[in-house]
Amino acid sequence: MYSNQEDLGELKKLKDITLYVSSNMDSGIGRSKRSVNVEDVFKEYPYSYLLMRESDLQNKILYAKKTFYYLKFTVTVKEKFVEIIDGFTGNIIYRKYNPGSVKLTSKNIKHLISKIEEK
């Protein structure tokens, strides 16, 4: 769970297909929610992505009939996990563990881009 993971073969597919992203990226830690503007975080992402309401993304996962990829952002008290998951099989093709951080940032997306473009 605390290790990083990447399937470069699968990640490269994100050059040509849409990455689905929940429009709700609040960390919800403690009393103050740390709201994230997803469009700002993704402004340098050169590939196709689609923001969806959380409930719509959950339905897409439940009724999936073919492979698609979505970003999952999980936060605990002082750490976060950024994952790309195959919504059809449930396989994790990318996981980045970030201790001491609770907010999705453009730095996380830049790291993802570097892995998509890695040779």
PDB file of C-alpha atoms in Angstrom:
ATOM      1  CA  MET A   1       0.000   0.000   0.000  1.00  0.00           C
ATOM      2  CA  TYR A   2       2.828   2.409   0.794  1.00  0.00           C
ATOM      3  CA  SER A   3       4.875   1.559  -2.257  1.00  0.00           C
ATOM      4  CA  ASN A   4       4.756   3.333  -5.580  1.00  0.00           C
ATOM      5  CA  GLN A   5       3.558   1.330  -8.540  1.00  0.00           C
ATOM      6  CA  GLU A   6       3.367   1.847 -12.276  1.00  0.00           C
ATOM      7  CA  ASP A   7       2.499  -0.230 -15.291  1.00  0.00           C
ATOM      8  CA  LEU A   8       4.183   1.794 -18.021  1.00  0.00           C
ATOM      9  CA  GLY A   9       2.538  -0.200 -20.816  1.00  0.00           C
ATOM     10  CA  GLU A  10      -0.930   0.618 -19.517  1.00  0.00           C
ATOM     11  CA  LEU A  11      -0.034   4.202 -18.603  1.00  0.00           C
ATOM     12  CA  LYS A  12       1.037   4.896 -22.194  1.00  0.00           C
ATOM     13  CA  LYS A  13      -2.561   4.216 -23.266  1.00  0.00           C
ATOM     14  CA  LEU A  14      -3.516   7.483 -21.541  1.00  0.00           C
ATOM     15  CA  LYS A  15      -1.937   9.294 -24.496  1.00  0.00           C
ATOM     16  CA  ASP A  16      -4.884   8.160 -26.610  1.00  0.00           C
ATOM     17  CA  ILE A  17      -7.818   7.643 -24.241  1.00  0.00           C
ATOM     18  CA  THR A  18      -9.668   9.793 -21.734  1.00  0.00           C
ATOM     19  CA  LEU A  19      -8.759   9.801 -18.053  1.00  0.00           C
ATOM     20  CA  TYR A  20     -11.859  10.208 -15.892  1.00  0.00           C
ATOM     21  CA  VAL A  21     -11.523  12.427 -12.834  1.00  0.00           C
ATOM     22  CA  SER A  22     -13.954  13.159 -10.034  1.00  0.00           C
ATOM     23  CA  SER A  23     -14.764  16.840  -9.804  1.00  0.00           C
ATOM     24  CA  ASN A  24     -14.808  16.432  -5.999  1.00  0.00           C
ATOM     25  CA  MET A  25     -11.224  16.561  -4.790  1.00  0.00           C
ATOM     26  CA  ASP A  26     -11.692  18.039  -1.317  1.00  0.00           C
ATOM     27  CA  SER A  27      -9.372  16.455   1.200  1.00  0.00           C
ATOM     28  CA  GLY A  28     -11.942  16.801   4.001  1.00  0.00           C
ATOM     29  CA  ILE A  29      -9.238  16.534   6.652  1.00  0.00           C
ATOM     30  CA  GLY A  30     -10.170  17.747  10.117  1.00  0.00           C
ATOM     31  CA  ARG A  31     -12.466  20.719  10.421  1.00  0.00           C
ATOM     32  CA  SER A  32     -11.292  22.556   7.351  1.00  0.00           C
ATOM     33  CA  LYS A  33     -11.775  21.121   3.914  1.00  0.00           C
ATOM     34  CA  ARG A  34      -8.932  21.870   1.577  1.00  0.00           C
ATOM     35  CA  SER A  35     -10.682  22.459  -1.699  1.00  0.00           C
ATOM     36  CA  VAL A  36      -8.814  21.733  -4.918  1.00  0.00           C
ATOM     37  CA  ASN A  37      -9.560  23.359  -8.249  1.00  0.00           C
ATOM     38  CA  VAL A  38      -9.168  20.288 -10.442  1.00  0.00           C
ATOM     39  CA  GLU A  39      -8.963  22.327 -13.651  1.00  0.00           C
ATOM     40  CA  ASP A  40      -5.979  24.270 -12.254  1.00  0.00           C
ATOM     41  CA  VAL A  41      -4.262  21.059 -11.165  1.00  0.00           C
ATOM     42  CA  PHE A  42      -4.758  19.532 -14.633  1.00  0.00           C
ATOM     43  CA  LYS A  43      -3.895  22.637 -16.681  1.00  0.00           C
ATOM     44  CA  GLU A  44      -0.603  21.134 -17.884  1.00  0.00           C
ATOM     45  CA  TYR A  45      -2.029  17.657 -18.548  1.00  0.00           C
ATOM     46  CA  PRO A  46      -1.663  17.395 -22.346  1.00  0.00           C
ATOM     47  CA  TYR A  47      -4.004  14.453 -22.831  1.00  0.00           C
ATOM     48  CA  SER A  48      -7.755  14.033 -22.708  1.00  0.00           C
ATOM     49  CA  TYR A  49      -9.458  14.017 -19.321  1.00  0.00           C
ATOM     50  CA  LEU A  50     -13.054  14.408 -18.270  1.00  0.00           C
ATOM     51  CA  LEU A  51     -14.321  15.780 -14.971  1.00  0.00           C
ATOM     52  CA  MET A  52     -17.338  13.902 -13.630  1.00  0.00           C
ATOM     53  CA  ARG A  53     -19.517  14.169 -10.576  1.00  0.00           C
ATOM     54  CA  GLU A  54     -18.486  11.527  -8.052  1.00  0.00           C
ATOM     55  CA  SER A  55     -21.846   9.739  -8.336  1.00  0.00           C
ATOM     56  CA  ASP A  56     -21.557   9.573 -12.147  1.00  0.00           C
ATOM     57  CA  LEU A  57     -18.044   8.132 -11.894  1.00  0.00           C
ATOM     58  CA  GLN A  58     -19.220   5.526  -9.391  1.00  0.00           C
ATOM     59  CA  ASN A  59     -22.007   4.486 -11.772  1.00  0.00           C
ATOM     60  CA  LYS A  60     -19.521   4.286 -14.651  1.00  0.00           C
ATOM     61  CA  ILE A  61     -17.415   1.902 -12.549  1.00  0.00           C
ATOM     62  CA  LEU A  62     -20.414  -0.197 -11.468  1.00  0.00           C
ATOM     63  CA  TYR A  63     -21.712  -0.662 -15.005  1.00  0.00           C
ATOM     64  CA  ALA A  64     -18.389  -0.833 -16.890  1.00  0.00           C
ATOM     65  CA  LYS A  65     -18.371  -3.102 -19.932  1.00  0.00           C
ATOM     66  CA  LYS A  66     -14.884  -2.190 -21.165  1.00  0.00           C
ATOM     67  CA  THR A  67     -11.608  -0.782 -19.914  1.00  0.00           C
ATOM     68  CA  PHE A  68     -11.408   2.863 -18.928  1.00  0.00           C
ATOM     69  CA  TYR A  69      -9.104   4.637 -16.508  1.00  0.00           C
ATOM     70  CA  TYR A  70      -9.930   6.947 -13.644  1.00  0.00           C
ATOM     71  CA  LEU A  71      -7.924   8.881 -11.102  1.00  0.00           C
ATOM     72  CA  LYS A  72      -8.483   8.007  -7.453  1.00  0.00           C
ATOM     73  CA  PHE A  73      -7.278  10.420  -4.809  1.00  0.00           C
ATOM     74  CA  THR A  74      -7.205   9.134  -1.219  1.00  0.00           C
ATOM     75  CA  VAL A  75      -6.164  11.123   1.822  1.00  0.00           C
ATOM     76  CA  THR A  76      -5.443  10.146   5.401  1.00  0.00           C
ATOM     77  CA  VAL A  77      -4.367  12.498   8.191  1.00  0.00           C
ATOM     78  CA  LYS A  78      -0.870  13.262   6.848  1.00  0.00           C
ATOM     79  CA  GLU A  79      -0.512  11.398   3.577  1.00  0.00           C
ATOM     80  CA  LYS A  80      -2.119  10.949   0.199  1.00  0.00           C
ATOM     81  CA  PHE A  81      -2.314   8.340  -2.496  1.00  0.00           C
ATOM     82  CA  VAL A  82      -2.795   9.198  -6.152  1.00  0.00           C
ATOM     83  CA  GLU A  83      -3.860   6.198  -8.224  1.00  0.00           C
ATOM     84  CA  ILE A  84      -4.940   5.462 -11.759  1.00  0.00           C
ATOM     85  CA  ILE A  85      -7.275   2.476 -11.837  1.00  0.00           C
ATOM     86  CA  ASP A  86      -8.736   0.388 -14.630  1.00  0.00           C
ATOM     87  CA  GLY A  87     -12.444   0.887 -14.001  1.00  0.00           C
ATOM     88  CA  PHE A  88     -13.347  -2.415 -15.638  1.00  0.00           C
ATOM     89  CA  THR A  89     -10.864  -4.794 -13.966  1.00  0.00           C
ATOM     90  CA  GLY A  90     -10.031  -2.794 -10.838  1.00  0.00           C
ATOM     91  CA  ASN A  91      -6.292  -3.140 -11.530  1.00  0.00           C
ATOM     92  CA  ILE A  92      -4.140  -0.288 -10.270  1.00  0.00           C
ATOM     93  CA  ILE A  93      -1.841   0.846 -13.078  1.00  0.00           C
ATOM     94  CA  TYR A  94      -0.291   3.750 -11.168  1.00  0.00           C
ATOM     95  CA  ARG A  95       0.122   4.543  -7.482  1.00  0.00           C
ATOM     96  CA  LYS A  96       2.105   7.403  -5.992  1.00  0.00           C
ATOM     97  CA  TYR A  97       2.359   7.572  -2.210  1.00  0.00           C
ATOM     98  CA  ASN A  98       2.975  11.068  -0.832  1.00  0.00           C
ATOM     99  CA  PRO A  99       3.723  11.241   2.915  1.00  0.00           C
ATOM    100  CA  GLY A 100       3.197  14.616   4.581  1.00  0.00           C
ATOM    101  CA  SER A 101       0.818  15.872   1.913  1.00  0.00           C
ATOM    102  CA  VAL A 102      -2.977  15.980   1.769  1.00  0.00           C
ATOM    103  CA  LYS A 103      -3.792  17.983  -1.349  1.00  0.00           C
ATOM    104  CA  LEU A 104      -3.749  16.998  -5.016  1.00  0.00           C
ATOM    105  CA  THR A 105      -1.350  19.363  -6.804  1.00  0.00           C
ATOM    106  CA  SER A 106      -0.072  20.029 -10.298  1.00  0.00           C
ATOM    107  CA  LYS A 107       3.201  18.422  -9.146  1.00  0.00           C
ATOM    108  CA  ASN A 108       1.308  15.117  -8.791  1.00  0.00           C
ATOM    109  CA  ILE A 109      -0.017  15.478 -12.336  1.00  0.00           C
ATOM    110  CA  LYS A 110       3.436  16.369 -13.681  1.00  0.00           C
ATOM    111  CA  HIS A 111       4.772  13.151 -12.135  1.00  0.00           C
ATOM    112  CA  LEU A 112       1.973  11.192 -13.799  1.00  0.00           C
ATOM    113  CA  ILE A 113       2.769  12.862 -17.149  1.00  0.00           C
ATOM    114  CA  SER A 114       6.446  11.921 -16.788  1.00  0.00           C
ATOM    115  CA  LYS A 115       5.448   8.272 -16.306  1.00  0.00           C
ATOM    116  CA  ILE A 116       3.078   8.328 -19.286  1.00  0.00           C
ATOM    117  CA  GLU A 117       5.875   9.709 -21.454  1.00  0.00           C
ATOM    118  CA  GLU A 118       8.647   7.497 -20.019  1.00  0.00           C
ATOM    119  CA  LYS A 119      10.362   5.295 -22.596  1.00  0.00           C
TER     120      LYS A 119
END
